[in-house]
Coordinates of C-alpha atoms in Angstrom, one line a residue:
M164 CA 133.5 18.9 125.5
L165 CA 135.4 21.2 127.9
F166 CA 133.6 23.8 129.9
F167 CA 135.1 26.7 131.8
M168 CA 133.8 29.3 134.2
M169 CA 136.3 31.9 133.1
R170 CA 137.1 33.4 129.7
L171 CA 140.5 32.1 128.5
T172 CA 142.7 34.7 126.9
E173 CA 145.5 34.4 124.4
R174 CA 148.0 35.0 127.2
D175 CA 146.4 32.1 129.2
C176 CA 146.9 29.8 126.3
E177 CA 150.5 30.9 125.7
M178 CA 151.2 30.4 129.4
L179 CA 149.8 26.8 129.2
Q180 CA 151.9 26.1 126.1
W181 CA 155.0 27.2 128.0
L182 CA 154.2 24.9 130.9
V183 CA 153.8 22.0 128.5
H184 CA 157.1 22.8 126.7
M185 CA 159.2 23.7 129.7
K186 CA 157.7 21.1 132.2
F187 CA 157.2 23.6 135.0
M188 CA 157.6 27.2 136.0
L189 CA 157.9 29.2 139.2
L190 CA 155.5 32.1 139.9
E191 CA 158.3 34.6 139.4
Q192 CA 159.1 33.1 135.9
I193 CA 155.4 33.3 134.9
A194 CA 155.3 36.9 136.0
K195 CA 158.5 37.8 134.0
A196 CA 157.3 36.0 130.9
F197 CA 153.7 37.1 130.8
F198 CA 153.2 40.0 133.2
K199 CA 156.3 42.0 132.7
G200 CA 156.9 44.6 135.4
R201 CA 154.0 43.3 137.6
N202 CA 154.4 42.1 141.2
P203 CA 154.3 38.3 140.9
H204 CA 152.1 38.0 144.0
R205 CA 149.3 40.3 142.6
S206 CA 147.7 39.9 139.2
P207 CA 150.0 37.1 138.0
Y208 CA 149.2 35.0 141.1
R209 CA 145.5 35.8 140.9
R210 CA 145.5 34.6 137.2
V211 CA 147.4 31.4 138.1
L212 CA 144.9 30.7 140.9
R213 CA 141.9 31.1 138.4
L214 CA 143.6 28.7 136.0
M215 CA 144.2 26.3 138.9
K216 CA 140.5 26.4 139.8
E217 CA 139.7 25.5 136.2
G218 CA 141.9 22.5 136.5
L219 CA 144.4 23.7 133.9
I220 CA 147.4 24.2 136.2
A221 CA 148.5 22.3 139.3
K222 CA 151.0 23.0 142.1
K223 CA 153.9 20.7 142.8
K224 CA 156.4 20.6 145.7
V225 CA 160.0 19.4 145.4
Y226 CA 162.5 19.1 148.2
I227 CA 165.2 21.1 146.5
E228 CA 163.0 24.2 145.9
P229 CA 161.1 25.9 148.7
K230 CA 158.8 27.7 146.2
D231 CA 155.8 26.1 144.5
L232 CA 156.3 24.7 141.0
Y233 CA 153.4 25.2 138.6
V234 CA 152.8 22.3 136.1
P235 CA 150.3 21.7 133.3
T236 CA 147.4 19.2 133.7
K237 CA 146.0 16.8 131.2
K238 CA 143.0 19.1 130.9
A239 CA 145.3 21.9 129.8
V240 CA 146.8 19.6 127.1
S241 CA 143.3 18.6 125.9
L242 CA 142.2 22.3 125.8
L243 CA 145.2 23.4 123.7
R244 CA 144.7 20.5 121.3
S245 CA 140.9 21.3 121.0
K246 CA 141.8 24.8 120.1
G247 CA 144.1 23.7 117.3
F248 CA 147.5 24.7 118.8
T249 CA 150.5 23.0 117.4
Y250 CA 153.3 21.2 119.2
V251 CA 151.1 20.3 122.2
L252 CA 153.0 17.4 123.7
D253 CA 151.9 15.0 126.3
I254 CA 152.4 15.8 130.0
P255 CA 156.0 15.2 131.0
R256 CA 156.3 11.9 132.8
N257 CA 159.8 12.2 134.1
D258 CA 160.8 13.3 137.6
T259 CA 160.8 17.1 137.8
I260 CA 163.6 17.3 140.3
A261 CA 166.0 15.1 138.4
F262 CA 167.4 18.0 136.4
Y263 CA 165.7 20.8 138.2
G264 CA 168.5 23.4 138.1
H265 CA 169.1 22.7 134.4
D266 CA 165.5 22.9 133.4
K267 CA 164.8 26.0 135.5
T268 CA 167.6 27.9 133.8
L269 CA 166.4 26.9 130.4
T270 CA 163.1 28.6 131.2
D271 CA 165.1 31.6 132.4
L272 CA 166.9 31.6 129.0
R273 CA 163.6 31.4 127.1
I274 CA 162.3 34.4 129.0
F275 CA 165.6 36.3 128.4
F276 CA 165.4 35.8 124.7
K277 CA 161.7 36.7 124.7
H278 CA 162.5 40.1 126.4
R279 CA 165.1 40.7 123.7
G280 CA 162.4 40.2 121.0
I281 CA 163.7 36.8 120.0
L282 CA 160.6 34.6 119.9
S283 CA 161.7 31.8 117.7
F284 CA 162.9 29.7 120.7
I285 CA 162.3 26.0 120.1
P286 CA 162.4 24.1 123.4
E287 CA 164.2 20.8 123.9
R288 CA 161.0 18.8 124.3
V289 CA 159.8 19.9 120.9
I290 CA 163.2 19.1 119.3
R291 CA 163.1 15.6 120.8
A292 CA 159.5 15.1 119.7
I293 CA 160.5 15.9 116.1
K294 CA 163.9 14.0 116.1
Q295 CA 162.7 10.9 118.0
G296 CA 166.2 9.7 118.7
G297 CA 169.8 10.7 119.3
A298 CA 171.4 13.7 120.9
C299 CA 169.6 17.1 120.9
P300 CA 170.6 20.6 122.0
D301 CA 168.8 22.2 124.9
A302 CA 167.0 24.6 122.6
L303 CA 167.1 26.0 119.0
I304 CA 166.7 29.6 117.8
V305 CA 165.8 30.1 114.2
T306 CA 166.5 33.4 112.4
S307 CA 166.5 34.5 108.7
N308 CA 170.3 34.6 108.9
G309 CA 170.8 31.1 110.3
N310 CA 169.9 28.9 113.2
Y311 CA 171.5 28.6 116.6
A312 CA 171.7 25.4 118.8
I313 CA 171.6 26.4 122.4
E314 CA 173.5 24.4 125.0
Y315 CA 173.4 25.2 128.7
E316 CA 176.0 23.5 130.9
H317 CA 174.7 23.4 134.4
T318 CA 177.6 21.2 135.5
E319 CA 181.0 20.8 133.8
K320 CA 181.9 17.5 132.2
R321 CA 185.1 15.9 131.1
L322 CA 186.9 17.8 128.3
M323 CA 187.0 14.6 126.2
R324 CA 183.3 14.6 126.2
Y325 CA 183.2 18.1 124.8
K326 CA 185.6 17.2 122.1
A327 CA 183.2 14.5 121.0
I328 CA 180.2 16.8 121.2
L329 CA 181.9 19.6 119.2
K330 CA 183.1 17.0 116.6
R331 CA 179.5 15.9 116.2
Y332 CA 178.3 19.4 115.7
S333 CA 181.1 20.1 113.2
E334 CA 180.7 16.9 111.1
R335 CA 177.1 15.7 111.4
E336 CA 174.8 18.3 112.7
K337 CA 173.2 20.9 110.4
Y338 CA 173.0 23.7 113.0
M339 CA 174.8 26.7 111.6
N340 CA 175.9 28.1 115.0
V341 CA 176.2 26.7 118.5
I342 CA 175.9 28.9 121.6
Y343 CA 177.2 27.5 124.9
V344 CA 176.0 29.1 128.2
V345 CA 178.3 28.0 130.9
Q346 CA 179.2 28.7 134.5
S347 CA 182.7 30.2 134.4
Q348 CA 185.1 32.0 132.1
S349 CA 187.9 29.5 133.2
F350 CA 185.8 26.7 131.7
I351 CA 185.5 28.6 128.4
D352 CA 189.2 29.0 128.4
R353 CA 189.9 25.3 129.0
V354 CA 187.5 24.2 126.3
M355 CA 188.9 26.6 123.7
K356 CA 192.5 25.6 124.6
T357 CA 191.8 21.8 124.6
C358 CA 188.9 21.2 122.2
H359 CA 189.6 23.8 119.5
P360 CA 186.0 24.5 118.6
S361 CA 185.1 25.7 115.1
K362 CA 184.5 29.3 114.3
N363 CA 180.7 29.0 114.6
V364 CA 180.8 27.9 118.2
Y365 CA 180.2 30.7 120.7
F366 CA 180.5 30.9 124.5
I367 CA 179.2 33.1 127.3
T368 CA 178.9 32.7 131.1
K369 CA 175.4 32.6 132.6
E370 CA 176.3 35.5 134.9
S371 CA 177.5 37.7 132.0
L372 CA 174.4 36.9 129.9
F373 CA 171.9 37.9 132.5
R374 CA 173.9 40.9 133.7
L375 CA 174.6 42.4 130.3
K376 CA 171.2 41.6 128.8
G377 CA 170.8 43.3 125.5
D378 CA 174.5 44.2 125.4
A379 CA 175.7 40.6 125.9
K380 CA 178.4 39.3 123.5
F381 CA 178.9 35.6 122.7
Q382 CA 182.7 34.9 122.5
S383 CA 183.9 33.0 119.5
S384 CA 186.9 30.7 119.5
C385 CA 188.3 32.6 116.5
G386 CA 190.2 35.6 117.7
N387 CA 188.2 38.7 118.6
K388 CA 185.0 37.7 116.8
H389 CA 181.8 38.1 118.7
L390 CA 178.1 37.4 118.2
L391 CA 175.8 40.1 119.5
I392 CA 172.3 39.6 120.9
M393 CA 171.2 42.5 118.7
E394 CA 172.4 40.8 115.6
M395 CA 170.2 37.8 116.5
K396 CA 167.2 40.1 117.2
E397 CA 167.5 41.9 113.9
T398 CA 167.2 38.7 111.9
C399 CA 164.3 37.0 113.9
M400 CA 161.5 38.7 111.9
G401 CA 159.1 38.3 114.8
E402 CA 158.5 34.6 114.1
K403 CA 157.7 32.2 116.9
L404 CA 157.5 28.4 117.3
S405 CA 153.9 28.1 115.9
D406 CA 155.1 29.7 112.6
Y407 CA 157.3 26.7 111.8
T408 CA 156.1 23.4 110.4
A409 CA 157.5 20.2 111.8
E410 CA 158.9 19.4 108.4
F411 CA 160.8 22.7 108.3
L412 CA 162.3 22.1 111.8
E413 CA 163.1 18.5 111.0
E414 CA 165.3 19.7 108.1
I415 CA 167.4 21.6 110.6
I416 CA 167.3 19.0 113.5
K417 CA 167.9 15.7 111.6
P418 CA 171.7 15.0 111.4
L419 CA 173.6 14.1 108.3
P420 CA 174.1 10.4 107.7
D421 CA 176.9 8.8 109.7
D422 CA 178.8 6.2 107.7
S423 CA 181.7 5.8 110.2
W424 CA 180.3 2.5 111.5
Q425 CA 181.3 0.9 108.2
A426 CA 184.9 1.2 109.2
Q427 CA 184.5 -0.2 112.6
K428 CA 185.2 -3.8 113.5
P429 CA 182.2 -5.8 114.7
Y430 CA 181.9 -6.1 118.5
F431 CA 181.0 -9.4 120.2
R432 CA 180.3 -9.5 123.9
P433 CA 182.6 -11.8 125.8
G434 CA 180.9 -15.1 126.3
G435 CA 179.3 -15.2 122.9
G436 CA 176.5 -13.5 121.1
G437 CA 176.1 -9.9 119.9
G438 CA 174.4 -8.9 123.1
G439 CA 171.4 -6.6 123.3
R440 CA 169.7 -4.8 120.4
K441 CA 171.6 -3.3 117.5
K442 CA 171.8 0.5 117.8
K443 CA 170.0 2.6 115.3
Q444 CA 172.0 4.8 113.1
Y445 CA 171.3 8.0 115.1
E446 CA 172.4 6.3 118.3
Q447 CA 175.9 5.6 117.1
D448 CA 178.4 7.6 119.2
D449 CA 175.6 9.6 120.7
Y450 CA 177.7 12.0 122.7
G451 CA 175.7 14.9 124.0
Q452 CA 172.7 13.0 125.2
E453 CA 172.9 14.4 128.7
E454 CA 170.0 12.7 130.4
E455 CA 168.5 9.3 130.4
N456 CA 164.8 8.8 131.1
T457 CA 163.1 5.5 131.7
E458 CA 159.6 6.8 132.0
G459 CA 158.9 7.5 128.3
D460 CA 159.2 11.3 128.2
Y461 CA 162.7 11.4 126.6
Y462 CA 161.3 11.6 123.1
P463 CA 157.7 12.9 123.5
K464 CA 155.3 12.5 120.7
I465 CA 153.7 15.3 118.7
Y466 CA 149.9 15.6 118.6
P467 CA 147.9 14.8 116.5
S468 CA 150.0 12.6 114.2
I469 CA 150.4 9.8 116.7
Y470 CA 146.7 9.3 117.5
P471 CA 144.2 7.2 115.6
S472 CA 142.2 8.7 112.8
D473 CA 139.0 8.7 114.9
G474 CA 140.4 11.7 116.8
H475 CA 140.8 9.9 120.1
D476 CA 143.1 11.7 122.5
P477 CA 144.5 9.6 125.4
C478 CA 144.2 12.7 127.6
D479 CA 140.5 12.1 127.5
D480 CA 140.8 8.7 129.2

């Protein structure tokens, strides 16, 4: 049984869910997401302090960021599960700073879409929990007019890698549209010239997106075609992550079968033997899997399906 000295609000629970999904948040991000227009160091900070006193939020320091990072605790996870919230994942086990700049911007993107009225933002950790293997986008947005895989490129990679990723999106993935948020227009021009992305792939620079806000336009590789933020908002219907079942999301996230391996010659490691384990089907040519994690958080599990029928929750240990 969990006891609290304070009355938890709906906003408190949503804040804790975001922390579980996004790994961490800065105070300024918490203020923008849940206390719009407020001074971060007043009511937002006081509320965070109260949640910290209840043991639901902890502070973390990393050497690349002078500001405090706020992270969820096991008690927060247990609370959300006890209240029946869906998609309550285990506490992230990986090193927060490994992809700090990338992860911080993903939270900024989620806040950006929330302020545009687009609430159906499915975070990467939830996608990986459902897919349990293979490459995943950084986020997914679901609308009544289609779905959008979101890719944020914090650092540029070799163009050949993007060719492979775009080929996978075109041939195997069931996402109807792909949105790339990148660092520079010159990078967009190079990708379009070299990789020839399909018509449902859109690009925008990070600077343009945050500067233009509701007037932002995503650039298509097909002539003057653009995707407008307002078009996405009009087809969102106010739905959010909790409105979707895991089965519904799985239908979008799971790729089409890949039979290309049948045409490949078997590979034998020099010196004899096949060497290592055989890759699963979804791991074949897994371009786009940007990070590797050896601490067990790369494909988090969804509660409660992975726990024994007696209701035992490892967070209680």
